[in-house]
mmCIF file of C-alpha atoms and ligand atoms in Angstrom:
data_model
loop_
_atom_site.group_PDB
_atom_site.id
_atom_site.type_symbol
_atom_site.label_atom_id
_atom_site.label_comp_id
_atom_site.label_asym_id
_atom_site.label_seq_id
_atom_site.Cartn_x
_atom_site.Cartn_y
_atom_site.Cartn_z
ATOM 1 C CA MET Q 1432 87.690 101.820 123.444
ATOM 2 C CA ASP Q 1433 89.691 98.366 123.078
ATOM 3 C CA LEU Q 1434 92.039 97.327 120.392
ATOM 4 C CA LEU Q 1435 90.040 96.313 117.839
ATOM 5 C CA ALA Q 1436 88.018 99.411 117.925
ATOM 6 C CA HIS Q 1437 91.203 101.047 117.991
ATOM 7 C CA PHE Q 1438 92.627 99.643 114.823
ATOM 8 C CA HIS Q 1439 89.379 99.709 112.866
ATOM 9 C CA ALA Q 1440 89.356 103.705 113.392
ATOM 10 C CA LEU Q 1441 92.587 103.721 111.977
ATOM 11 C CA ASP Q 1442 92.288 101.517 109.269
ATOM 12 C CA ALA Q 1443 89.225 103.492 107.886
ATOM 13 C CA PHE Q 1444 90.811 107.409 108.164
ATOM 14 C CA LEU Q 1445 93.961 105.909 106.769
ATOM 15 C CA GLU Q 1446 92.369 104.275 103.978
ATOM 16 C CA GLY Q 1447 90.387 106.612 102.946
ATOM 17 C CA THR Q 1448 93.032 109.421 103.426
ATOM 18 C CA GLN Q 1449 95.416 107.203 100.962
ATOM 19 C CA PRO Q 1450 95.625 109.569 98.131
ATOM 20 C CA LEU Q 1451 97.257 112.639 100.643
ATOM 21 C CA TRP Q 1452 99.941 110.345 102.119
ATOM 22 C CA SER Q 1453 100.615 107.342 99.751
ATOM 23 C CA PRO Q 1454 102.437 109.427 96.697
ATOM 24 C CA VAL Q 1455 105.714 110.249 97.700
ATOM 25 C CA PRO Q 1456 106.262 113.794 95.866
ATOM 26 C CA TYR Q 1457 110.395 113.049 95.397
ATOM 27 C CA ARG Q 1458 109.406 110.479 92.720
ATOM 28 C CA HIS Q 1459 105.689 111.692 91.699
ATOM 29 C CA ALA Q 1460 106.415 115.115 90.845
ATOM 30 C CA THR Q 1461 102.269 115.732 90.292
ATOM 31 C CA PRO Q 1462 99.703 113.552 93.030
ATOM 32 C CA ALA Q 1463 96.671 113.676 91.960
ATOM 33 C CA TRP Q 1464 95.903 115.280 95.294
ATOM 34 C CA LEU Q 1465 97.039 118.371 93.187
ATOM 35 C CA GLN Q 1466 93.613 118.181 90.950
ATOM 36 C CA ASN Q 1467 91.059 117.409 93.867
ATOM 37 C CA ARG Q 1468 93.085 119.466 96.719
ATOM 38 C CA ALA Q 1469 93.998 122.316 95.384
ATOM 39 C CA ASP Q 1470 93.731 124.319 98.239
ATOM 40 C CA ILE Q 1471 96.061 122.274 100.333
ATOM 41 C CA ALA Q 1472 98.585 122.472 96.731
ATOM 42 C CA HIS Q 1473 98.130 126.514 97.062
ATOM 43 C CA SER Q 1474 98.749 126.805 101.228
ATOM 44 C CA LEU Q 1475 101.857 124.642 100.448
ATOM 45 C CA LEU Q 1476 102.938 125.561 97.592
ATOM 46 C CA ALA Q 1477 103.309 129.442 98.746
ATOM 47 C CA LEU Q 1478 104.949 128.853 102.213
ATOM 48 C CA ASP Q 1479 108.149 131.029 102.527
ATOM 49 C CA ASP Q 1480 111.281 128.807 103.979
ATOM 50 C CA ASN Q 1481 111.348 129.641 107.750
ATOM 51 C CA SER Q 1482 107.716 128.264 107.852
ATOM 52 C CA LEU Q 1483 108.512 125.429 105.569
ATOM 53 C CA ALA Q 1484 112.081 124.357 108.777
ATOM 54 C CA ARG Q 1485 109.568 125.667 111.467
ATOM 55 C CA LEU Q 1486 106.697 122.517 110.094
ATOM 56 C CA GLN Q 1487 109.726 120.680 109.309
ATOM 57 C CA GLU Q 1488 111.012 120.574 112.520
ATOM 58 C CA ASP Q 1489 108.058 121.075 114.390
ATOM 59 C CA PRO Q 1490 105.937 117.838 114.319
ATOM 60 C CA ALA Q 1491 102.861 119.033 116.101
ATOM 61 C CA VAL Q 1492 102.469 122.272 114.131
ATOM 62 C CA LEU Q 1493 102.495 121.090 111.644
ATOM 63 C CA GLU Q 1494 99.812 117.907 112.130
ATOM 64 C CA ALA Q 1495 97.946 120.961 114.015
ATOM 65 C CA LEU Q 1496 98.155 122.678 109.774
ATOM 66 C CA VAL Q 1497 97.020 119.324 108.326
ATOM 67 C CA ALA Q 1498 94.181 118.689 110.740
ATOM 68 C CA SER Q 1499 92.998 121.882 109.441
ATOM 69 C CA TRP Q 1500 92.559 120.986 105.919
ATOM 70 C CA VAL Q 1501 92.087 117.047 106.762
ATOM 71 C CA PRO Q 1502 88.380 115.939 108.430
ATOM 72 C CA GLY Q 1503 89.500 113.124 110.397
ATOM 73 C CA LEU Q 1504 93.013 114.027 111.074
ATOM 74 C CA GLY Q 1505 92.812 115.084 114.461
ATOM 75 C CA GLU Q 1506 90.688 112.547 115.376
ATOM 76 C CA ALA Q 1507 93.133 110.425 114.452
ATOM 77 C CA LEU Q 1508 96.298 112.110 115.986
ATOM 78 C CA ALA Q 1509 94.515 110.935 119.119
ATOM 79 C CA LEU Q 1510 93.962 108.219 118.383
ATOM 80 C CA SER Q 1511 97.980 107.692 117.752
ATOM 81 C CA ARG Q 1512 98.531 108.639 120.880
ATOM 82 C CA PHE Q 1513 99.123 105.816 123.117
ATOM 83 C CA PRO Q 1514 99.134 106.128 127.486
ATOM 84 C CA GLU Q 1515 102.396 106.455 129.186
ATOM 85 C CA TRP Q 1516 103.621 103.243 130.449
ATOM 86 C CA PRO Q 1517 104.556 103.977 134.213
ATOM 87 C CA ARG Q 1518 107.803 103.452 135.348
ATOM 88 C CA LEU Q 1519 107.538 101.065 137.515
ATOM 89 C CA ARG Q 1520 111.121 100.632 139.251
ATOM 90 C CA GLN Q 1521 113.961 102.511 139.029
ATOM 91 C CA PRO Q 1522 116.871 100.453 137.165
ATOM 92 C CA THR Q 1523 119.584 98.782 139.217
ATOM 93 C CA GLN Q 1524 123.018 100.632 139.680
ATOM 94 C CA PRO Q 1525 122.748 101.161 136.082
ATOM 95 C CA GLU Q 1526 126.072 103.667 135.700
ATOM 96 C CA ARG Q 1527 127.681 100.414 136.519
ATOM 97 C CA LEU Q 1528 126.763 98.957 132.926
ATOM 98 C CA ASP Q 1529 127.078 101.270 131.102
ATOM 99 C CA ARG Q 1530 130.318 101.567 129.474
ATOM 100 C CA PHE Q 1531 131.009 101.191 126.002
ATOM 101 C CA VAL Q 1532 127.243 102.360 125.516
ATOM 102 C CA PRO Q 1533 126.224 105.454 123.679
ATOM 103 C CA GLY Q 1534 124.069 107.664 126.012
ATOM 104 C CA ARG Q 1535 120.903 107.952 123.929
ATOM 105 C CA LYS Q 1536 120.717 103.980 123.622
ATOM 106 C CA TRP Q 1537 121.258 103.101 127.170
ATOM 107 C CA GLN Q 1538 118.938 105.682 128.642
ATOM 108 C CA GLN Q 1539 116.289 104.055 126.322
ATOM 109 C CA VAL Q 1540 117.689 100.806 127.382
ATOM 110 C CA GLU Q 1541 117.044 102.333 131.022
ATOM 111 C CA ALA Q 1542 113.772 103.431 130.306
ATOM 112 C CA LEU Q 1543 112.991 99.390 128.602
ATOM 113 C CA VAL Q 1544 113.537 97.913 131.510
ATOM 114 C CA ALA Q 1545 112.008 100.570 134.149
ATOM 115 C CA SER Q 1546 108.629 100.092 132.151
ATOM 116 C CA LEU Q 1547 108.570 96.613 131.695
ATOM 117 C CA PRO Q 1548 105.417 94.524 133.427
ATOM 118 C CA GLU Q 1549 106.751 92.345 136.017
ATOM 119 C CA VAL Q 1550 107.262 89.079 134.639
ATOM 120 C CA SER Q 1551 109.030 86.102 136.714
ATOM 121 C CA LEU Q 1552 110.260 84.478 133.983
ATOM 122 C CA PRO Q 1553 114.027 83.383 132.478
ATOM 123 C CA ARG Q 1554 113.863 86.168 129.367
ATOM 124 C CA VAL Q 1555 116.094 85.574 125.923
ATOM 125 C CA GLU Q 1556 116.837 88.614 124.124
ATOM 126 C CA TRP Q 1557 116.020 89.431 120.433
ATOM 127 C CA CYS Q 1558 118.258 90.532 117.974
ATOM 128 C CA ALA Q 1559 120.533 91.481 120.843
ATOM 129 C CA GLY Q 1560 123.141 93.411 119.343
ATOM 130 C CA LYS Q 1561 125.962 93.911 122.248
ATOM 131 C CA GLY Q 1562 122.936 92.840 124.513
ATOM 132 C CA HIS Q 1563 123.023 96.016 126.468
ATOM 133 C CA LEU Q 1564 119.125 95.590 127.129
ATOM 134 C CA GLY Q 1565 120.321 91.906 128.523
ATOM 135 C CA ARG Q 1566 122.913 93.061 130.826
ATOM 136 C CA LEU Q 1567 120.921 95.652 132.536
ATOM 137 C CA MET Q 1568 117.896 93.012 132.590
ATOM 138 C CA SER Q 1569 120.441 90.006 134.460
ATOM 139 C CA ALA Q 1570 121.546 93.284 136.881
ATOM 140 C CA GLN Q 1571 118.208 94.139 137.802
ATOM 141 C CA TRP Q 1572 116.945 90.583 137.580
ATOM 142 C CA PRO Q 1573 119.634 88.217 139.107
ATOM 143 C CA GLN Q 1574 117.361 85.010 139.760
ATOM 144 C CA HIS Q 1575 116.633 84.762 135.619
ATOM 145 C CA PRO Q 1576 119.230 83.752 133.365
ATOM 146 C CA VAL Q 1577 119.102 86.680 130.308
ATOM 147 C CA THR Q 1578 119.571 84.154 127.311
ATOM 148 C CA SER Q 1579 120.621 86.793 124.212
ATOM 149 C CA LEU Q 1580 119.913 85.912 120.790
ATOM 150 C CA GLU Q 1581 122.210 87.933 117.462
ATOM 151 C CA ARG Q 1582 123.133 86.582 114.065
ATOM 152 C CA ASP Q 1583 126.800 89.029 114.195
ATOM 153 C CA ALA Q 1584 129.578 87.261 115.399
ATOM 154 C CA GLN Q 1585 131.634 90.511 116.291
ATOM 155 C CA LEU Q 1586 128.390 91.814 118.132
ATOM 156 C CA VAL Q 1587 128.362 88.497 120.498
ATOM 157 C CA ALA Q 1588 131.641 88.589 120.997
ATOM 158 C CA ALA Q 1589 131.547 91.775 122.203
ATOM 159 C CA GLY Q 1590 128.373 91.406 124.515
ATOM 160 C CA GLN Q 1591 129.757 88.187 125.642
ATOM 161 C CA ALA Q 1592 132.971 89.295 126.883
ATOM 162 C CA ALA Q 1593 130.950 92.793 128.343
ATOM 163 C CA SER Q 1594 128.269 90.140 130.435
ATOM 164 C CA ARG Q 1595 131.344 87.966 131.699
ATOM 165 C CA ALA Q 1596 133.313 90.965 133.048
ATOM 166 C CA PHE Q 1597 130.401 92.087 134.820
ATOM 167 C CA GLY Q 1598 129.915 88.245 136.527
ATOM 168 C CA LEU Q 1599 125.802 88.671 135.406
ATOM 169 C CA ALA Q 1600 124.349 86.036 134.214
ATOM 170 C CA GLN Q 1601 123.410 87.265 130.269
ATOM 171 C CA HIS Q 1602 124.345 83.984 127.880
ATOM 172 C CA PHE Q 1603 124.710 84.659 123.695
ATOM 173 C CA VAL Q 1604 123.773 82.390 121.313
ATOM 174 C CA GLN Q 1605 124.924 83.123 117.711
ATOM 175 C CA ALA Q 1606 121.384 82.496 116.063
ATOM 176 C CA ASP Q 1607 119.461 83.761 112.796
ATOM 177 C CA VAL Q 1608 116.453 84.344 114.580
ATOM 178 C CA LEU Q 1609 114.285 83.167 111.714
ATOM 179 C CA ALA Q 1610 115.842 79.872 111.297
ATOM 180 C CA LEU Q 1611 115.659 78.686 114.749
ATOM 181 C CA PRO Q 1612 115.427 74.365 114.220
ATOM 182 C CA ASP Q 1613 113.542 74.526 117.157
ATOM 183 C CA SER Q 1614 111.540 76.461 120.281
ATOM 184 C CA ARG Q 1615 113.812 75.265 123.006
ATOM 185 C CA LEU Q 1616 115.109 78.657 123.483
ATOM 186 C CA LEU Q 1617 112.623 80.416 123.414
ATOM 187 C CA SER Q 1618 109.466 77.737 124.861
ATOM 188 C CA GLY Q 1619 107.512 79.072 128.528
ATOM 189 C CA ARG Q 1620 110.161 82.009 128.329
ATOM 190 C CA HIS Q 1621 109.531 85.645 128.688
ATOM 191 C CA VAL Q 1622 111.021 87.263 125.143
ATOM 192 C CA VAL Q 1623 111.836 91.263 125.180
ATOM 193 C CA ALA Q 1624 112.901 93.160 121.164
ATOM 194 C CA LEU Q 1625 113.479 96.141 121.899
ATOM 195 C CA HIS Q 1626 114.788 98.025 118.623
ATOM 196 C CA ALA Q 1627 113.965 94.662 115.821
ATOM 197 C CA CYS Q 1628 113.665 95.379 112.337
ATOM 198 C CA GLY Q 1629 110.834 94.552 109.716
ATOM 199 C CA ASP Q 1630 110.511 90.999 109.609
ATOM 200 C CA LEU Q 1631 112.456 90.269 112.576
ATOM 201 C CA HIS Q 1632 109.592 91.831 114.578
ATOM 202 C CA GLN Q 1633 106.946 90.473 112.595
ATOM 203 C CA HIS Q 1634 108.291 86.888 112.377
ATOM 204 C CA LEU Q 1635 108.351 86.877 116.229
ATOM 205 C CA VAL Q 1636 104.730 87.856 116.223
ATOM 206 C CA LEU Q 1637 103.585 85.792 113.674
ATOM 207 C CA GLN Q 1638 105.074 83.247 115.293
ATOM 208 C CA ALA Q 1639 104.728 83.724 119.589
ATOM 209 C CA HIS Q 1640 102.216 81.096 119.857
ATOM 210 C CA ALA Q 1641 104.077 78.683 117.867
ATOM 211 C CA LEU Q 1642 107.224 79.414 119.676
ATOM 212 C CA ASP Q 1643 105.078 78.703 122.506
ATOM 213 C CA ILE Q 1644 106.829 82.094 124.376
ATOM 214 C CA ALA Q 1645 105.429 82.661 127.420
ATOM 215 C CA ALA Q 1646 105.567 86.442 127.880
ATOM 216 C CA LEU Q 1647 106.502 89.027 125.147
ATOM 217 C CA ASP Q 1648 107.552 92.971 125.184
ATOM 218 C CA LEU Q 1649 108.275 94.252 121.666
ATOM 219 C CA VAL Q 1650 109.727 97.359 120.548
ATOM 220 C CA PRO Q 1651 109.023 97.165 116.985
ATOM 221 C CA CYS Q 1652 111.019 99.339 114.639
ATOM 222 C CA CYS Q 1653 112.339 99.863 110.646
ATOM 223 C CA TYR Q 1654 108.756 98.633 109.289
ATOM 224 C CA HIS Q 1655 110.198 98.947 105.206
ATOM 225 C CA LEU Q 1656 112.726 95.953 106.544
ATOM 226 C CA THR Q 1657 111.487 93.544 105.214
ATOM 227 C CA ASN Q 1658 110.997 90.937 102.022
ATOM 228 C CA ARG Q 1659 107.550 90.868 101.870
ATOM 229 C CA PRO Q 1660 106.386 94.240 98.820
ATOM 230 C CA ARG Q 1661 103.411 94.392 100.814
ATOM 231 C CA TYR Q 1662 102.283 94.675 104.531
ATOM 232 C CA GLN Q 1663 98.450 93.641 104.645
ATOM 233 C CA SER Q 1664 97.187 93.613 108.126
ATOM 234 C CA LEU Q 1665 95.041 90.801 109.820
ATOM 235 C CA LEU Q 1666 91.796 92.231 110.172
ATOM 236 C CA GLY Q 1667 92.011 96.015 107.720
ATOM 237 C CA ARG Q 1668 91.561 97.140 104.876
ATOM 238 C CA LEU Q 1669 94.628 98.997 104.128
ATOM 239 C CA TYR Q 1670 97.462 97.390 102.238
ATOM 240 C CA LEU Q 1671 100.885 99.062 102.637
ATOM 241 C CA ASP Q 1672 104.021 98.949 100.313
ATOM 242 C CA ARG Q 1673 107.419 99.954 101.472
ATOM 243 C CA ASP Q 1674 106.964 103.359 100.923
ATOM 244 C CA GLY Q 1675 104.062 103.414 102.879
ATOM 245 C CA LEU Q 1676 106.128 101.787 105.851
ATOM 246 C CA ARG Q 1677 108.689 103.737 105.054
ATOM 247 C CA LEU Q 1678 106.515 106.962 106.233
ATOM 248 C CA PRO Q 1679 106.396 106.523 110.141
ATOM 249 C CA LEU Q 1680 110.086 106.558 110.260
ATOM 250 C CA THR Q 1681 110.958 109.843 107.595
ATOM 251 C CA GLU Q 1682 112.719 112.506 109.827
ATOM 252 C CA THR Q 1683 113.254 115.566 108.503
ATOM 253 C CA VAL Q 1684 116.444 117.106 108.404
ATOM 254 C CA THR Q 1685 117.795 117.156 111.558
ATOM 255 C CA ALA Q 1686 121.402 117.492 111.226
ATOM 256 C CA ARG Q 1687 122.712 121.282 111.257
ATOM 257 C CA GLY Q 1688 125.606 122.423 109.314
ATOM 258 C CA TYR Q 1689 128.415 120.672 107.374
ATOM 259 C CA ASP Q 1690 125.983 117.629 107.104
ATOM 260 C CA ARG Q 1691 122.122 119.759 106.573
ATOM 261 C CA ARG Q 1692 124.075 121.519 103.562
ATOM 262 C CA GLN Q 1693 125.801 118.334 101.939
ATOM 263 C CA ARG Q 1694 122.195 116.776 102.274
ATOM 264 C CA LEU Q 1695 120.455 119.124 100.811
ATOM 265 C CA GLN Q 1696 123.344 119.125 98.131
ATOM 266 C CA GLU Q 1697 123.132 115.812 97.222
ATOM 267 C CA ALA Q 1698 118.904 115.995 96.784
ATOM 268 C CA VAL Q 1699 118.942 119.002 95.064
ATOM 269 C CA TRP Q 1700 121.213 117.181 92.571
ATOM 270 C CA ARG Q 1701 119.906 114.625 92.056
ATOM 271 C CA LEU Q 1702 117.026 115.976 91.538
ATOM 272 C CA GLY Q 1703 119.223 118.205 88.899
ATOM 273 C CA PHE Q 1704 119.690 115.292 86.760
ATOM 274 C CA ASP Q 1705 117.229 113.750 86.785
ATOM 275 C CA ALA Q 1706 116.091 117.026 84.593
ATOM 276 C CA LEU Q 1707 118.434 116.124 82.830
ATOM 277 C CA LEU Q 1708 118.046 112.932 82.421
ATOM 278 C CA GLN Q 1709 114.280 113.804 81.698
ATOM 279 C CA VAL Q 1710 115.475 116.577 78.731
ATOM 280 C CA VAL Q 1711 118.453 113.582 77.408
ATOM 281 C CA THR Q 1712 115.957 109.850 77.361
ATOM 282 C CA GLY Q 1713 112.543 111.654 77.251
ATOM 283 C CA CYS Q 1714 111.013 109.841 80.002
ATOM 284 C CA THR Q 1715 109.432 111.678 82.461
ATOM 285 C CA ILE Q 1716 109.450 109.749 85.584
ATOM 286 C CA TYR Q 1717 111.558 109.927 88.054
ATOM 287 C CA GLN Q 1718 114.322 107.654 87.779
ATOM 288 C CA PRO Q 1719 116.119 106.393 91.090
ATOM 289 C CA GLN Q 1720 119.539 106.581 91.552
ATOM 290 C CA PRO Q 1721 122.145 104.072 94.001
ATOM 291 C CA PRO Q 1722 124.152 105.817 96.843
ATOM 292 C CA ILE Q 1723 126.891 107.836 95.582
ATOM 293 C CA PRO Q 1724 130.011 107.874 97.197
ATOM 294 C CA LYS Q 1725 130.470 111.679 99.119
ATOM 295 C CA ALA Q 1726 132.938 112.590 97.214
ATOM 296 C CA TRP Q 1727 130.863 113.306 94.260
ATOM 297 C CA LEU Q 1728 129.933 116.264 96.044
ATOM 298 C CA ARG Q 1729 132.470 118.037 96.487
ATOM 299 C CA GLY Q 1730 133.304 119.167 92.808
ATOM 300 C CA SER Q 1731 130.737 121.179 90.807
ATOM 301 C CA PHE Q 1732 127.461 120.041 89.270
ATOM 302 C CA GLU Q 1733 128.564 118.942 86.016
ATOM 303 C CA ASP Q 1734 131.276 116.563 87.740
ATOM 304 C CA PHE Q 1735 128.287 115.048 89.134
ATOM 305 C CA CYS Q 1736 126.548 114.733 86.284
ATOM 306 C CA ARG Q 1737 129.117 113.273 84.015
ATOM 307 C CA ALA Q 1738 129.887 110.702 87.347
ATOM 308 C CA MET Q 1739 126.510 110.061 87.177
ATOM 309 C CA ALA Q 1740 126.303 109.788 83.507
ATOM 310 C CA GLU Q 1741 129.198 106.987 83.500
ATOM 311 C CA ARG Q 1742 127.354 104.757 85.946
ATOM 312 C CA ALA Q 1743 124.810 104.699 84.235
ATOM 313 C CA GLY Q 1744 125.821 104.083 80.850
ATOM 314 C CA ILE Q 1745 124.154 106.801 79.704
ATOM 315 C CA LYS Q 1746 126.046 109.400 77.678
ATOM 316 C CA LEU Q 1747 125.577 113.613 78.110
ATOM 317 C CA PRO Q 1748 125.219 115.403 74.489
ATOM 318 C CA SER Q 1749 128.172 118.031 75.485
ATOM 319 C CA SER Q 1750 125.206 120.213 74.124
ATOM 320 C CA ALA Q 1751 123.325 119.744 77.734
ATOM 321 C CA ASN Q 1752 122.389 122.588 79.479
ATOM 322 C CA LEU Q 1753 123.661 121.969 82.916
ATOM 323 C CA ALA Q 1754 123.083 125.445 84.472
ATOM 324 C CA ASP Q 1755 119.386 124.750 83.447
ATOM 325 C CA ALA Q 1756 119.510 121.308 85.094
ATOM 326 C CA GLU Q 1757 120.728 122.994 88.065
ATOM 327 C CA ALA Q 1758 118.182 125.717 88.294
ATOM 328 C CA ARG Q 1759 115.303 122.769 88.269
ATOM 329 C CA GLY Q 1760 116.574 120.513 90.326
ATOM 330 C CA GLN Q 1761 116.248 123.661 93.096
ATOM 331 C CA ALA Q 1762 112.842 124.378 91.739
ATOM 332 C CA ARG Q 1763 112.155 121.093 92.211
ATOM 333 C CA HIS Q 1764 113.694 120.178 95.405
ATOM 334 C CA ALA Q 1765 111.678 123.718 97.015
ATOM 335 C CA ARG Q 1766 108.301 122.107 95.844
ATOM 336 C CA THR Q 1767 109.003 118.790 96.756
ATOM 337 C CA GLU Q 1768 109.738 119.686 100.352
ATOM 338 C CA ARG Q 1769 106.165 121.833 100.498
ATOM 339 C CA LEU Q 1770 104.086 119.368 98.983
ATOM 340 C CA SER Q 1771 105.730 115.974 101.210
ATOM 341 C CA LEU Q 1772 104.816 118.660 104.491
ATOM 342 C CA LEU Q 1773 101.107 116.630 103.493
ATOM 343 C CA ARG Q 1774 101.923 112.556 103.964
ATOM 344 C CA LEU Q 1775 104.347 113.793 106.699
ATOM 345 C CA ALA Q 1776 101.372 114.579 108.940
ATOM 346 C CA PHE Q 1777 99.896 110.803 108.519
ATOM 347 C CA ARG Q 1778 103.041 109.545 110.183
ATOM 348 C CA ALA Q 1779 101.820 108.753 113.624
ATOM 349 C CA PRO Q 1780 98.464 107.102 112.544
ATOM 350 C CA LEU Q 1781 100.576 105.126 110.315
ATOM 351 C CA GLU Q 1782 102.868 103.798 112.938
ATOM 352 C CA ALA Q 1783 100.060 103.479 115.329
ATOM 353 C CA TRP Q 1784 98.036 101.629 112.625
ATOM 354 C CA LEU Q 1785 100.838 99.267 111.838
ATOM 355 C CA VAL Q 1786 101.917 98.620 115.871
ATOM 356 C CA LEU Q 1787 98.087 97.635 116.776
ATOM 357 C CA ASP Q 1788 97.789 94.933 114.024
ATOM 358 C CA LYS Q 1789 100.972 93.481 115.404
ATOM 359 C CA ALA Q 1790 98.910 93.051 118.996
ATOM 360 C CA LEU Q 1791 95.549 92.358 117.575
ATOM 361 C CA ARG Q 1792 98.167 89.398 115.590
ATOM 362 C CA LEU Q 1793 99.102 88.237 119.763
ATOM 363 C CA GLU Q 1794 95.221 88.809 121.141
ATOM 364 C CA ALA Q 1795 94.727 87.020 117.926
ATOM 365 C CA GLN Q 1796 97.389 83.709 119.274
ATOM 366 C CA GLY Q 1797 95.649 84.282 123.180
ATOM 367 C CA TYR Q 1798 97.367 86.572 124.057
ATOM 368 C CA GLU Q 1799 96.376 89.340 126.712
ATOM 369 C CA VAL Q 1800 97.855 92.655 124.500
ATOM 370 C CA ALA Q 1801 98.402 96.660 125.780
ATOM 371 C CA VAL Q 1802 99.719 98.909 124.071
ATOM 372 C CA GLY Q 1803 101.979 102.112 125.392
ATOM 373 C CA ARG Q 1804 104.548 104.675 125.457
ATOM 374 C CA PHE Q 1805 107.667 103.526 127.038
ATOM 375 C CA CYS Q 1806 110.121 107.143 126.776
ATOM 376 C CA ALA Q 1807 109.942 110.230 125.764
ATOM 377 C CA ARG Q 1808 109.855 110.929 121.652
ATOM 378 C CA ALA Q 1809 112.857 112.584 122.007
ATOM 379 C CA LEU Q 1810 115.112 109.923 123.150
ATOM 380 C CA THR Q 1811 113.515 107.602 120.383
ATOM 381 C CA PRO Q 1812 110.822 108.251 117.918
ATOM 382 C CA ARG Q 1813 110.337 104.267 118.186
ATOM 383 C CA ASN Q 1814 108.857 103.942 121.832
ATOM 384 C CA LEU Q 1815 105.680 102.124 121.568
ATOM 385 C CA LEU Q 1816 106.294 99.300 123.245
ATOM 386 C CA VAL Q 1817 103.446 96.100 123.019
ATOM 387 C CA HIS Q 1818 103.398 93.816 126.576
ATOM 388 C CA ALA Q 1819 101.773 90.854 125.612
ATOM 389 C CA ARG Q 1820 100.865 87.689 127.839
ATOM 390 C CA ARG Q 1821 99.278 84.502 127.803
HETATM 391 C C1 SAM Z 2238 118.761 97.382 115.119
HETATM 392 S S1 SAM Z 2238 119.855 96.293 115.919
HETATM 393 C C2 SAM Z 2238 119.383 96.473 117.416
HETATM 394 C C3 SAM Z 2238 119.860 95.851 118.725
HETATM 395 C C4 SAM Z 2238 119.726 96.431 119.900
HETATM 396 N N1 SAM Z 2238 118.193 95.014 120.546
HETATM 397 C C5 SAM Z 2238 119.265 97.447 120.429
HETATM 398 O O1 SAM Z 2238 117.979 97.645 120.539
HETATM 399 O O2 SAM Z 2238 120.508 97.664 120.476
HETATM 400 C C6 SAM Z 2238 118.888 95.170 115.435
HETATM 401 C C7 SAM Z 2238 119.902 93.895 115.629
HETATM 402 O O3 SAM Z 2238 119.293 92.223 114.770
HETATM 403 C C8 SAM Z 2238 120.634 91.949 114.302
HETATM 404 N N2 SAM Z 2238 120.167 90.877 113.359
HETATM 405 C C9 SAM Z 2238 119.750 91.122 112.502
HETATM 406 N N3 SAM Z 2238 119.352 89.925 111.587
HETATM 407 C C10 SAM Z 2238 119.315 89.297 112.734
HETATM 408 C C11 SAM Z 2238 118.843 87.386 112.280
HETATM 409 N N4 SAM Z 2238 118.797 87.577 111.359
HETATM 410 N N5 SAM Z 2238 118.556 87.318 113.681
HETATM 411 C C12 SAM Z 2238 119.270 87.653 114.559
HETATM 412 N N6 SAM Z 2238 119.596 89.014 114.911
HETATM 413 C C13 SAM Z 2238 119.848 89.567 113.622
HETATM 414 C C14 SAM Z 2238 121.573 92.917 114.586
HETATM 415 O O4 SAM Z 2238 122.533 91.731 113.773
HETATM 416 C C15 SAM Z 2238 121.718 94.153 114.968
HETATM 417 O O5 SAM Z 2238 122.465 93.695 116.134
#
């Protein structure tokens, strides 16, 4: 199937099922689908805690279950499984260069360098951070210098120092990639972007031809980090708001022990505080609250509510029934976790739709484009690589 047919199949499926995955149960306690798919709601709400945990921890089990309820989901999930990029090479002495790099990141860098299609051009590392990827590319292809673009001065200094220590032809330029004065740094080059967020990768995709980029390898991430209120594809009918853009990145809690308990407590207490607000203000719509200092979770639920109320400029009546609010928070959390499972089963099709849109935008600018997985999901869930060359 070509990229366009692939995209259109996902676009039609996602547009048709939008009422199932678009509402966020945390905020919309009663999504409209509860009415017309009461069968799904009933099955999810009947899950015991063990079954809930199993479905949260294993996307394949969750997808199989939801696919038995939603026609077309099985096919959409199959369309979301891109082929693996072949490993074309063993990266050059990676262990020599991996000082100070967190293990997982270095393995991602190695996997990407092993899979990058052969391109004999000088390279640019887009949004380089400390330039780990640029360092390995420079060691792998010493004949092609690497220019690493990064906005943060401290990361630039750290990256430049590492490159110098290893004697590599990797040079850093401190720059805002969204406001480059001209295309000089990019023209005729091979640009490689690992985990460039939202607008940072979208700018690259939209401007590739105008910037005269000869070849591009892009691993997108954090689709929701954008200044645009909604995402419009080039050729599809579906639009995504920020919740939709965030959905592919929604991971269920993988933390263990204390972290997990703390996150659970915060979620329950936030919902409990919201239940209290509903009584006090009469507003039945979930009112999101800003992030909190972790210290607020160390006291009692009452201390938490008083701190939240004070910050929000709300006076809690002395008669407020805090025990009832906390119990309602617990009940809402249990319900929300179960109802949220439905939308989680659409993460992969949505991400595939987003990535294919980027591929099609590049194709429309005259590039030959291919999409594939460059590493296992366990190494990074953002493992889709878009390769484009003129
Ligand atoms: C998610 S990190 C990825 C870093 C690196 N590519 C990696 O995979 O480790 C994104 C990087 O983009 C940089 N960045 C953010 N906005 C930028 C901008 N407007 N111009 C250049 N770099 C930017 C950040 O400082 C950060 O280092």
